Amino acid sequence: MPPLYNKIMRRIIIDASRAFEKEKTGVSWYCWNLLTELMKIVPGDWEVILPVRSADADRTSFPDLPPNWRIKVLYAPFGRLWSQIALAKFVLKQKPDVFFVPSHVLPALVGRKIKSVVTIHDIAAINTNRAYSIFEKWYSLLSARHAMRVARAIIVPSYAVKQDILQYFPCHARSANIIPVHHGVRLDLYKPRVATGLAGHGNAALKQFGITQPYVFALGRIEEKKNTLMLVHAFEEMRRYGVAADLVLAGPFGYGAQAVKEAIQNSEFKDSIKVLGWVSQEQISQLMQNAQVFVFPSRAEGFGIPVLEAMACGTPSVASDIPVLREVGGSAIDFASPSNSQKWARKMAEAINGSEDVKNRIKLGLERAQAFTWRKCAEKTWEILQGFGVKTKVLTKNSL
């Protein structure tokens, strides 16, 4: 008797909603870069389904999908309930071998019967609670607890986040199931500047935004979590030292942005502070290459991709002295307490003046950035995901 099935496939569903957003930021770029590399390494005997939101699906994000990959648009009456209703119903109906959520929120209806893997990017909502609204904090922490109870594995972007989870969720977290997988940097886009003096390399973005050198560059949401208000005060102190430079802030407004807007409006140096809003990756790379110093004063991070991007560009950096940024930057970047604006002012001035220590850190950063690639991130992620894959027999039209 001939076999009933003549084709064996395994199926994985990956929540791709964040990767298809038009104006991507940190988590969205993680999803996009990870999927881009996974498309190169996932074997053809896996069926990969990418659910996306109907409202914001940017089909240009992935113009050429592999033949075993497909997009599934899911409709939901309420945008915030897309994950909890539309995505959950689809996953429960499809019964995939693996369900991967790279953007934190595992639907509440998805229980232990579905083999799920979730990336928890940080738990900043618990250790920097002033940076979130009451709802954002509640939803983020509830999602994290559910994922830790249900998921077969939790991917985190750093060992620092793993330690945070074990500290704050000792009743839910299991150390063996929490797997750090470092993010990467696009070395094809973020390259060392080839400038001499103040003449920049690839300065189209500078012309577009009317930016003149020298300038201090900050990338990320303008919000409480990113500590933008402290940075504005530190910049004012640096200017009072006699350091002539502008401050360029790139990123959308977030929670707590109103205080930053008022501080800029009332600043004696407001004409030297430029707020760009959201910018593209190509523009970011040019702004990073031409900056005299990159600053990253966040109160909390899961990884800190912009620090890597600055190192890859050969741009000196000053970052918050928190464990995760020490893990990423090592001795290649300078650190300051996220609450000490005077120290930030001094560190920025030192970077702009270009001491020997600054030059040495630039060299270390260029070398260190090479160790963080999205290919490595994808390979380790896929090693985790395929470990839960069980072969599923799929009927073909010639089977019976």
mmCIF file of C-alpha atoms in Angstrom:
data_model
loop_
_atom_site.group_PDB
_atom_site.id
_atom_site.type_symbol
_atom_site.label_atom_id
_atom_site.label_comp_id
_atom_site.label_asym_id
_atom_site.label_seq_id
_atom_site.Cartn_x
_atom_site.Cartn_y
_atom_site.Cartn_z
ATOM 1 C CA MET A 1 0.000 0.000 0.000
ATOM 2 C CA PRO A 2 1.496 3.397 -1.006
ATOM 3 C CA PRO A 3 2.152 5.900 1.789
ATOM 4 C CA LEU A 4 -0.688 8.251 2.550
ATOM 5 C CA TYR A 5 1.665 11.230 2.602
ATOM 6 C CA ASN A 6 4.467 11.988 0.181
ATOM 7 C CA LYS A 7 5.596 15.379 1.400
ATOM 8 C CA ILE A 8 6.919 16.255 4.817
ATOM 9 C CA MET A 9 6.981 19.895 5.929
ATOM 10 C CA ARG A 10 7.423 21.710 9.173
ATOM 11 C CA ARG A 11 5.561 24.926 9.832
ATOM 12 C CA ILE A 12 6.629 27.990 11.760
ATOM 13 C CA ILE A 13 4.554 31.117 12.275
ATOM 14 C CA ILE A 14 6.534 34.303 12.966
ATOM 15 C CA ASP A 15 4.742 37.423 14.159
ATOM 16 C CA ALA A 16 6.091 39.831 11.541
ATOM 17 C CA SER A 17 3.880 42.809 12.364
ATOM 18 C CA ARG A 18 6.708 44.997 13.656
ATOM 19 C CA ALA A 19 8.999 44.185 10.721
ATOM 20 C CA PHE A 20 6.409 45.546 8.292
ATOM 21 C CA GLU A 21 5.982 48.934 9.994
ATOM 22 C CA LYS A 22 6.693 51.888 7.734
ATOM 23 C CA GLU A 23 8.634 53.968 10.267
ATOM 24 C CA LYS A 24 10.739 51.370 12.035
ATOM 25 C CA THR A 25 12.564 51.987 15.294
ATOM 26 C CA GLY A 26 14.564 49.700 17.600
ATOM 27 C CA VAL A 27 12.403 46.580 18.005
ATOM 28 C CA SER A 28 11.032 46.928 14.470
ATOM 29 C CA TRP A 29 14.546 47.011 13.021
ATOM 30 C CA TYR A 30 15.501 43.983 15.107
ATOM 31 C CA CYS A 31 12.576 42.085 13.572
ATOM 32 C CA TRP A 32 13.382 43.245 10.046
ATOM 33 C CA ASN A 33 17.101 42.443 10.230
ATOM 34 C CA LEU A 34 16.442 39.072 11.866
ATOM 35 C CA LEU A 35 13.870 38.038 9.242
ATOM 36 C CA THR A 36 16.156 39.222 6.434
ATOM 37 C CA GLU A 37 18.890 36.868 7.633
ATOM 38 C CA LEU A 38 16.528 34.002 8.491
ATOM 39 C CA MET A 39 15.341 34.004 4.871
ATOM 40 C CA LYS A 40 18.882 33.037 3.895
ATOM 41 C CA ILE A 41 19.248 30.104 6.289
ATOM 42 C CA VAL A 42 15.818 28.517 6.923
ATOM 43 C CA PRO A 43 15.743 25.295 4.844
ATOM 44 C CA GLY A 44 13.119 24.668 2.192
ATOM 45 C CA ASP A 45 11.363 21.902 4.144
ATOM 46 C CA TRP A 46 9.986 24.534 6.517
ATOM 47 C CA GLU A 47 6.833 26.473 5.683
ATOM 48 C CA VAL A 48 7.187 29.990 7.110
ATOM 49 C CA ILE A 49 4.056 32.115 7.601
ATOM 50 C CA LEU A 50 4.349 35.824 8.422
ATOM 51 C CA PRO A 51 1.157 37.311 9.894
ATOM 52 C CA VAL A 52 0.965 41.097 9.513
ATOM 53 C CA ARG A 53 -1.484 43.826 10.421
ATOM 54 C CA SER A 54 -3.727 44.912 7.586
ATOM 55 C CA ALA A 55 -3.441 48.597 8.445
ATOM 56 C CA ASP A 56 0.320 49.066 8.506
ATOM 57 C CA ALA A 57 1.748 46.242 6.384
ATOM 58 C CA ASP A 58 4.522 47.724 4.261
ATOM 59 C CA ARG A 59 4.893 45.140 1.497
ATOM 60 C CA THR A 60 8.108 46.807 0.292
ATOM 61 C CA SER A 61 9.855 45.601 3.464
ATOM 62 C CA PHE A 62 10.464 42.174 1.892
ATOM 63 C CA PRO A 63 9.924 42.370 -1.888
ATOM 64 C CA ASP A 64 11.410 38.918 -2.630
ATOM 65 C CA LEU A 65 10.265 36.190 -0.273
ATOM 66 C CA PRO A 66 11.672 32.654 -0.580
ATOM 67 C CA PRO A 67 9.185 30.189 -2.130
ATOM 68 C CA ASN A 68 8.462 28.508 1.217
ATOM 69 C CA TRP A 69 7.661 31.848 2.901
ATOM 70 C CA ARG A 70 4.321 33.650 2.673
ATOM 71 C CA ILE A 71 2.610 36.694 4.154
ATOM 72 C CA LYS A 72 -0.788 36.427 5.822
ATOM 73 C CA VAL A 73 -2.725 39.654 6.422
ATOM 74 C CA LEU A 74 -4.918 39.393 9.514
ATOM 75 C CA TYR A 75 -7.743 41.813 10.189
ATOM 76 C CA ALA A 76 -8.764 43.047 13.636
ATOM 77 C CA PRO A 77 -11.423 45.595 14.573
ATOM 78 C CA PHE A 78 -9.174 47.240 17.176
ATOM 79 C CA GLY A 79 -5.502 47.853 16.474
ATOM 80 C CA ARG A 80 -4.287 47.084 20.002
ATOM 81 C CA LEU A 81 -6.199 43.806 20.051
ATOM 82 C CA TRP A 82 -4.589 42.505 16.864
ATOM 83 C CA SER A 83 -2.155 40.275 18.770
ATOM 84 C CA GLN A 84 -4.667 39.157 21.360
ATOM 85 C CA ILE A 85 -7.505 38.274 18.966
ATOM 86 C CA ALA A 86 -6.585 38.069 15.275
ATOM 87 C CA LEU A 87 -3.095 36.615 15.719
ATOM 88 C CA ALA A 88 -4.175 34.254 18.500
ATOM 89 C CA LYS A 89 -7.077 32.815 16.476
ATOM 90 C CA PHE A 90 -4.821 32.272 13.461
ATOM 91 C CA VAL A 91 -2.120 30.497 15.471
ATOM 92 C CA LEU A 92 -4.601 28.238 17.266
ATOM 93 C CA LYS A 93 -6.207 27.289 13.958
ATOM 94 C CA GLN A 94 -2.923 26.601 12.138
ATOM 95 C CA LYS A 95 -1.293 24.634 14.990
ATOM 96 C CA PRO A 96 2.285 25.335 13.874
ATOM 97 C CA ASP A 97 5.249 23.281 14.971
ATOM 98 C CA VAL A 98 6.739 26.511 16.348
ATOM 99 C CA PHE A 99 5.289 29.967 16.969
ATOM 100 C CA PHE A 100 7.907 32.742 17.244
ATOM 101 C CA VAL A 101 7.125 36.192 18.626
ATOM 102 C CA PRO A 102 10.161 38.459 18.156
ATOM 103 C CA SER A 103 8.408 41.502 19.617
ATOM 104 C CA HIS A 104 7.561 40.670 23.243
ATOM 105 C CA VAL A 105 3.767 40.070 23.230
ATOM 106 C CA LEU A 106 2.624 36.438 23.248
ATOM 107 C CA PRO A 107 -1.188 36.356 22.904
ATOM 108 C CA ALA A 108 -2.933 35.401 26.137
ATOM 109 C CA LEU A 109 -5.009 32.721 24.366
ATOM 110 C CA VAL A 110 -1.874 30.887 23.247
ATOM 111 C CA GLY A 111 -1.105 28.361 25.947
ATOM 112 C CA ARG A 112 1.425 25.589 26.520
ATOM 113 C CA LYS A 113 -0.018 23.322 23.829
ATOM 114 C CA ILE A 114 1.536 25.611 21.205
ATOM 115 C CA LYS A 115 5.329 25.465 21.171
ATOM 116 C CA SER A 116 6.218 29.142 21.359
ATOM 117 C CA VAL A 117 9.432 31.127 21.552
ATOM 118 C CA VAL A 118 9.336 34.789 22.549
ATOM 119 C CA THR A 119 11.908 37.575 22.494
ATOM 120 C CA ILE A 120 11.628 39.783 25.585
ATOM 121 C CA HIS A 121 13.667 42.872 24.775
ATOM 122 C CA ASP A 122 13.777 44.378 28.255
ATOM 123 C CA ILE A 123 11.798 44.819 31.436
ATOM 124 C CA ALA A 124 12.360 48.559 31.642
ATOM 125 C CA ALA A 125 8.728 48.989 32.664
ATOM 126 C CA ILE A 126 9.643 47.647 36.100
ATOM 127 C CA ASN A 127 13.027 49.270 36.723
ATOM 128 C CA THR A 128 12.271 52.618 35.067
ATOM 129 C CA ASN A 129 8.553 52.862 35.796
ATOM 130 C CA ARG A 130 8.451 56.652 35.393
ATOM 131 C CA ALA A 131 9.150 56.148 31.699
ATOM 132 C CA TYR A 132 5.816 54.451 30.969
ATOM 133 C CA SER A 133 2.138 55.222 31.261
ATOM 134 C CA ILE A 134 0.146 53.094 33.704
ATOM 135 C CA PHE A 135 -1.340 51.059 30.848
ATOM 136 C CA GLU A 136 2.003 50.563 29.064
ATOM 137 C CA LYS A 137 3.623 49.328 32.263
ATOM 138 C CA TRP A 138 0.739 46.961 33.074
ATOM 139 C CA TYR A 139 0.535 45.535 29.543
ATOM 140 C CA SER A 140 4.289 45.088 29.164
ATOM 141 C CA LEU A 141 4.754 43.280 32.470
ATOM 142 C CA LEU A 142 1.630 41.149 32.030
ATOM 143 C CA SER A 143 2.891 40.052 28.607
ATOM 144 C CA ALA A 144 6.318 39.228 30.013
ATOM 145 C CA ARG A 145 4.860 37.100 32.833
ATOM 146 C CA HIS A 146 2.605 35.215 30.429
ATOM 147 C CA ALA A 147 5.521 34.490 28.090
ATOM 148 C CA MET A 148 7.651 33.201 30.954
ATOM 149 C CA ARG A 149 4.875 30.854 32.099
ATOM 150 C CA VAL A 150 3.993 29.498 28.657
ATOM 151 C CA ALA A 151 6.875 29.803 26.181
ATOM 152 C CA ARG A 152 9.302 26.919 25.638
ATOM 153 C CA ALA A 153 12.159 29.404 25.368
ATOM 154 C CA ILE A 154 12.688 33.107 26.036
ATOM 155 C CA ILE A 155 15.225 34.908 23.863
ATOM 156 C CA VAL A 156 16.774 38.030 25.378
ATOM 157 C CA PRO A 157 19.179 40.421 23.648
ATOM 158 C CA SER A 158 21.764 40.478 26.444
ATOM 159 C CA TYR A 159 22.969 38.760 29.591
ATOM 160 C CA ALA A 160 21.979 41.925 31.464
ATOM 161 C CA VAL A 161 18.317 41.412 30.555
ATOM 162 C CA LYS A 162 18.526 37.772 31.623
ATOM 163 C CA GLN A 163 19.798 38.844 35.031
ATOM 164 C CA ASP A 164 17.026 41.440 35.311
ATOM 165 C CA ILE A 165 14.378 38.814 34.575
ATOM 166 C CA LEU A 166 15.804 36.371 37.105
ATOM 167 C CA GLN A 167 15.938 39.146 39.704
ATOM 168 C CA TYR A 168 12.472 40.612 39.205
ATOM 169 C CA PHE A 169 10.552 37.449 38.237
ATOM 170 C CA PRO A 170 12.065 34.700 40.406
ATOM 171 C CA CYS A 171 8.758 32.804 40.589
ATOM 172 C CA HIS A 172 8.181 32.750 36.823
ATOM 173 C CA ALA A 173 11.627 32.657 35.234
ATOM 174 C CA ARG A 174 13.643 29.492 34.596
ATOM 175 C CA SER A 175 17.299 30.246 33.930
ATOM 176 C CA ALA A 176 17.811 27.390 31.444
ATOM 177 C CA ASN A 177 14.943 28.645 29.251
ATOM 178 C CA ILE A 178 16.253 32.229 29.003
ATOM 179 C CA ILE A 179 18.767 32.415 26.182
ATOM 180 C CA PRO A 180 20.786 35.571 25.414
ATOM 181 C CA VAL A 181 21.237 36.247 21.701
ATOM 182 C CA HIS A 182 23.079 39.456 20.911
ATOM 183 C CA HIS A 183 21.755 41.773 18.224
ATOM 184 C CA GLY A 184 23.866 42.819 15.257
ATOM 185 C CA VAL A 185 24.846 45.804 13.167
ATOM 186 C CA ARG A 186 24.589 46.278 9.407
ATOM 187 C CA LEU A 187 28.247 46.569 8.499
ATOM 188 C CA ASP A 188 27.278 47.198 4.867
ATOM 189 C CA LEU A 189 25.567 50.429 5.924
ATOM 190 C CA TYR A 190 27.410 51.570 9.028
ATOM 191 C CA LYS A 191 30.997 52.083 7.918
ATOM 192 C CA PRO A 192 33.913 54.179 9.163
ATOM 193 C CA ARG A 193 33.858 57.769 8.009
ATOM 194 C CA VAL A 194 36.625 58.708 5.587
ATOM 195 C CA ALA A 195 36.585 62.363 6.554
ATOM 196 C CA THR A 196 39.532 64.595 7.211
ATOM 197 C CA GLY A 197 38.969 67.550 9.450
ATOM 198 C CA LEU A 198 35.292 68.513 9.444
ATOM 199 C CA ALA A 199 34.483 67.466 5.881
ATOM 200 C CA GLY A 200 32.057 64.544 6.199
ATOM 201 C CA HIS A 201 31.499 61.437 4.144
ATOM 202 C CA GLY A 202 28.045 61.076 2.648
ATOM 203 C CA ASN A 203 26.589 64.356 3.839
ATOM 204 C CA ALA A 204 23.266 64.366 1.947
ATOM 205 C CA ALA A 205 21.379 64.007 5.242
ATOM 206 C CA LEU A 206 23.227 66.983 6.705
ATOM 207 C CA LYS A 207 22.212 69.143 3.758
ATOM 208 C CA GLN A 208 18.631 67.877 3.892
ATOM 209 C CA PHE A 209 18.212 68.780 7.570
ATOM 210 C CA GLY A 210 20.365 71.918 7.500
ATOM 211 C CA ILE A 211 22.937 70.509 9.920
ATOM 212 C CA THR A 212 26.396 72.011 10.268
ATOM 213 C CA GLN A 213 29.371 70.487 12.032
ATOM 214 C CA PRO A 214 30.443 70.060 14.737
ATOM 215 C CA TYR A 215 27.438 68.416 16.376
ATOM 216 C CA VAL A 216 26.472 65.960 19.092
ATOM 217 C CA PHE A 217 24.169 63.218 17.786
ATOM 218 C CA ALA A 218 21.510 61.368 19.778
ATOM 219 C CA LEU A 219 19.320 58.631 18.321
ATOM 220 C CA GLY A 220 16.181 57.194 19.893
ATOM 221 C CA ARG A 221 12.743 58.204 21.037
ATOM 222 C CA ILE A 222 12.572 61.598 22.689
ATOM 223 C CA GLU A 223 11.171 60.448 26.002
ATOM 224 C CA GLU A 224 11.692 59.775 29.691
ATOM 225 C CA LYS A 225 13.175 56.300 29.178
ATOM 226 C CA LYS A 226 15.814 57.612 26.786
ATOM 227 C CA ASN A 227 16.675 60.357 29.298
ATOM 228 C CA THR A 228 16.475 63.104 26.679
ATOM 229 C CA LEU A 229 15.715 65.846 29.200
ATOM 230 C CA MET A 230 18.963 65.215 31.084
ATOM 231 C CA LEU A 231 20.822 65.286 27.764
ATOM 232 C CA VAL A 232 19.439 68.728 26.909
ATOM 233 C CA HIS A 233 20.637 70.041 30.282
ATOM 234 C CA ALA A 234 24.049 68.398 29.806
ATOM 235 C CA PHE A 235 24.340 69.986 26.361
ATOM 236 C CA GLU A 236 23.588 73.408 27.862
ATOM 237 C CA GLU A 237 26.370 72.908 30.428
ATOM 238 C CA MET A 238 28.781 71.839 27.691
ATOM 239 C CA ARG A 239 28.022 74.983 25.725
ATOM 240 C CA ARG A 240 28.684 77.073 28.809
ATOM 241 C CA TYR A 241 32.149 75.484 28.929
ATOM 242 C CA GLY A 242 32.779 77.240 25.630
ATOM 243 C CA VAL A 243 32.403 74.192 23.336
ATOM 244 C CA ALA A 244 30.737 75.351 20.133
ATOM 245 C CA ALA A 245 28.602 72.495 18.797
ATOM 246 C CA ASP A 246 24.974 71.754 18.003
ATOM 247 C CA LEU A 247 22.779 68.997 19.419
ATOM 248 C CA VAL A 248 20.926 66.831 16.888
ATOM 249 C CA LEU A 249 18.083 64.656 18.188
ATOM 250 C CA ALA A 250 16.745 61.986 15.819
ATOM 251 C CA GLY A 251 13.703 59.938 16.747
ATOM 252 C CA PRO A 252 9.940 60.192 17.284
ATOM 253 C CA PHE A 253 8.383 61.647 20.416
ATOM 254 C CA GLY A 254 7.543 59.206 23.196
ATOM 255 C CA TYR A 255 6.215 59.189 26.742
ATOM 256 C CA GLY A 256 7.393 62.272 28.639
ATOM 257 C CA ALA A 257 8.354 64.232 25.522
ATOM 258 C CA GLN A 258 6.448 67.356 26.578
ATOM 259 C CA ALA A 259 9.020 68.164 29.263
ATOM 260 C CA VAL A 260 11.775 67.896 26.653
ATOM 261 C CA LYS A 261 9.930 70.213 24.250
ATOM 262 C CA GLU A 262 9.525 72.826 26.988
ATOM 263 C CA ALA A 263 13.193 72.551 28.010
ATOM 264 C CA ILE A 264 14.333 73.096 24.426
ATOM 265 C CA GLN A 265 11.951 76.005 23.928
ATOM 266 C CA ASN A 266 13.220 77.692 27.100
ATOM 267 C CA SER A 267 16.904 76.942 26.478
ATOM 268 C CA GLU A 268 19.324 79.796 25.827
ATOM 269 C CA PHE A 269 20.838 77.482 23.183
ATOM 270 C CA LYS A 270 17.554 76.482 21.514
ATOM 271 C CA ASP A 271 18.807 77.651 18.121
ATOM 272 C CA SER A 272 21.586 75.062 18.403
ATOM 273 C CA ILE A 273 19.222 72.138 19.111
ATOM 274 C CA LYS A 274 17.710 70.381 16.108
ATOM 275 C CA VAL A 275 14.850 67.876 16.454
ATOM 276 C CA LEU A 276 14.570 65.763 13.291
ATOM 277 C CA GLY A 277 11.807 63.290 14.153
ATOM 278 C CA TRP A 278 11.927 59.829 12.607
ATOM 279 C CA VAL A 279 14.755 59.286 10.108
ATOM 280 C CA SER A 280 15.625 56.407 7.781
ATOM 281 C CA GLN A 281 18.521 53.973 8.241
ATOM 282 C CA GLU A 282 20.433 55.579 5.383
ATOM 283 C CA GLN A 283 20.038 58.999 6.982
ATOM 284 C CA ILE A 284 21.045 57.644 10.391
ATOM 285 C CA SER A 285 24.256 56.187 8.989
ATOM 286 C CA GLN A 286 25.239 59.538 7.471
ATOM 287 C CA LEU A 287 24.343 61.460 10.614
ATOM 288 C CA MET A 288 26.340 58.952 12.673
ATOM 289 C CA GLN A 289 29.387 59.078 10.381
ATOM 290 C CA ASN A 290 29.601 62.863 10.483
ATOM 291 C CA ALA A 291 28.917 63.426 14.188
ATOM 292 C CA GLN A 292 31.762 64.513 16.446
ATOM 293 C CA VAL A 293 30.290 62.391 19.228
ATOM 294 C CA PHE A 294 27.334 60.041 19.603
ATOM 295 C CA VAL A 295 25.472 60.062 22.922
ATOM 296 C CA PHE A 296 23.182 57.406 24.370
ATOM 297 C CA PRO A 297 21.954 58.478 27.836
ATOM 298 C CA SER A 298 19.167 55.878 28.274
ATOM 299 C CA ARG A 299 18.002 54.941 31.741
ATOM 300 C CA ALA A 300 17.381 51.356 30.608
ATOM 301 C CA GLU A 301 17.994 49.293 27.458
ATOM 302 C CA GLY A 302 17.684 45.725 26.322
ATOM 303 C CA PHE A 303 20.710 45.960 24.066
ATOM 304 C CA GLY A 304 21.509 49.353 22.538
ATOM 305 C CA ILE A 305 21.893 48.871 18.779
ATOM 306 C CA PRO A 306 22.827 52.562 18.171
ATOM 307 C CA VAL A 307 25.963 52.090 20.280
ATOM 308 C CA LEU A 308 27.064 49.345 17.886
ATOM 309 C CA GLU A 309 26.245 51.531 14.897
ATOM 310 C CA ALA A 310 28.379 54.349 16.278
ATOM 311 C CA MET A 311 31.314 51.990 16.887
ATOM 312 C CA ALA A 312 31.029 50.622 13.344
ATOM 313 C CA CYS A 313 31.154 54.177 11.982
ATOM 314 C CA GLY A 314 34.219 55.088 14.005
ATOM 315 C CA THR A 315 32.309 57.760 15.904
ATOM 316 C CA PRO A 316 33.297 58.302 19.555
ATOM 317 C CA SER A 317 30.462 57.529 21.966
ATOM 318 C CA VAL A 318 29.340 58.410 25.449
ATOM 319 C CA ALA A 319 26.706 56.103 26.942
ATOM 320 C CA SER A 320 24.906 55.566 30.221
ATOM 321 C CA ASP A 321 26.821 53.556 32.759
ATOM 322 C CA ILE A 322 24.355 50.675 32.985
ATOM 323 C CA PRO A 323 25.201 46.933 32.776
ATOM 324 C CA VAL A 324 23.799 46.256 29.305
ATOM 325 C CA LEU A 325 25.747 49.067 27.636
ATOM 326 C CA ARG A 326 28.908 47.895 29.388
ATOM 327 C CA GLU A 327 28.199 44.465 27.925
ATOM 328 C CA VAL A 328 27.803 45.835 24.401
ATOM 329 C CA GLY A 329 30.391 48.597 24.359
ATOM 330 C CA GLY A 330 33.100 47.193 26.593
ATOM 331 C CA SER A 331 36.100 49.512 26.733
ATOM 332 C CA ALA A 332 35.326 50.987 23.314
ATOM 333 C CA ILE A 333 32.989 53.684 24.602
ATOM 334 C CA ASP A 334 33.007 56.189 27.446
ATOM 335 C CA PHE A 335 30.433 56.028 30.228
ATOM 336 C CA ALA A 336 28.655 58.456 32.527
ATOM 337 C CA SER A 337 25.924 58.098 35.115
ATOM 338 C CA PRO A 338 22.503 58.712 33.532
ATOM 339 C CA SER A 339 21.732 61.203 36.321
ATOM 340 C CA ASN A 340 24.957 63.260 36.251
ATOM 341 C CA SER A 341 24.544 66.012 33.651
ATOM 342 C CA GLN A 342 27.829 67.689 34.606
ATOM 343 C CA LYS A 343 29.790 64.522 33.879
ATOM 344 C CA TRP A 344 27.962 64.139 30.566
ATOM 345 C CA ALA A 345 28.892 67.709 29.621
ATOM 346 C CA ARG A 346 32.546 67.028 30.388
ATOM 347 C CA LYS A 347 32.601 63.680 28.532
ATOM 348 C CA MET A 348 30.978 65.204 25.420
ATOM 349 C CA ALA A 349 33.493 68.049 25.428
ATOM 350 C CA GLU A 350 36.388 65.582 25.714
ATOM 351 C CA ALA A 351 35.081 63.539 22.784
ATOM 352 C CA ILE A 352 34.708 66.613 20.590
ATOM 353 C CA ASN A 353 38.242 67.768 21.439
ATOM 354 C CA GLY A 354 39.581 64.334 20.407
ATOM 355 C CA SER A 355 42.104 63.215 23.033
ATOM 356 C CA GLU A 356 44.345 60.171 22.620
ATOM 357 C CA ASP A 357 41.977 58.153 24.813
ATOM 358 C CA VAL A 358 39.145 59.013 22.440
ATOM 359 C CA LYS A 359 41.176 57.898 19.427
ATOM 360 C CA ASN A 360 42.053 54.616 21.131
ATOM 361 C CA ARG A 361 38.401 53.924 21.895
ATOM 362 C CA ILE A 362 37.472 54.584 18.270
ATOM 363 C CA LYS A 363 39.945 51.912 17.175
ATOM 364 C CA LEU A 364 38.634 49.455 19.758
ATOM 365 C CA GLY A 365 35.068 50.179 18.663
ATOM 366 C CA LEU A 366 35.784 49.459 15.007
ATOM 367 C CA GLU A 367 37.242 46.084 15.981
ATOM 368 C CA ARG A 368 34.508 45.229 18.469
ATOM 369 C CA ALA A 369 31.654 46.024 16.073
ATOM 370 C CA GLN A 370 32.840 43.287 13.706
ATOM 371 C CA ALA A 371 31.859 40.647 16.278
ATOM 372 C CA PHE A 372 28.167 41.620 16.211
ATOM 373 C CA THR A 373 26.390 40.627 13.016
ATOM 374 C CA TRP A 374 22.764 39.941 12.173
ATOM 375 C CA ARG A 375 23.851 36.686 10.539
ATOM 376 C CA LYS A 376 25.168 35.417 13.888
ATOM 377 C CA CYS A 377 21.974 36.579 15.567
ATOM 378 C CA ALA A 378 19.837 34.728 13.006
ATOM 379 C CA GLU A 379 21.893 31.528 13.174
ATOM 380 C CA LYS A 380 21.625 31.305 16.953
ATOM 381 C CA THR A 381 17.928 32.191 16.844
ATOM 382 C CA TRP A 382 17.253 29.526 14.229
ATOM 383 C CA GLU A 383 19.167 26.961 16.263
ATOM 384 C CA ILE A 384 16.693 27.627 19.084
ATOM 385 C CA LEU A 385 13.595 27.630 16.880
ATOM 386 C CA GLN A 386 14.294 24.486 14.883
ATOM 387 C CA GLY A 387 14.922 22.572 18.079
ATOM 388 C CA PHE A 388 11.158 22.625 18.675
ATOM 389 C CA GLY A 389 10.203 21.639 15.137
ATOM 390 C CA VAL A 390 8.446 18.287 14.714
ATOM 391 C CA LYS A 391 7.850 17.014 11.219
ATOM 392 C CA THR A 392 4.269 17.548 10.106
ATOM 393 C CA LYS A 393 2.849 15.469 7.278
ATOM 394 C CA VAL A 394 1.230 17.592 4.614
ATOM 395 C CA LEU A 395 -1.212 16.143 2.083
ATOM 396 C CA THR A 396 -0.524 16.753 -1.573
ATOM 397 C CA LYS A 397 -3.061 16.364 -4.384
ATOM 398 C CA ASN A 398 -1.390 13.122 -5.539
ATOM 399 C CA SER A 399 -1.335 11.572 -2.072
ATOM 400 C CA LEU A 400 -4.556 9.515 -2.224
#
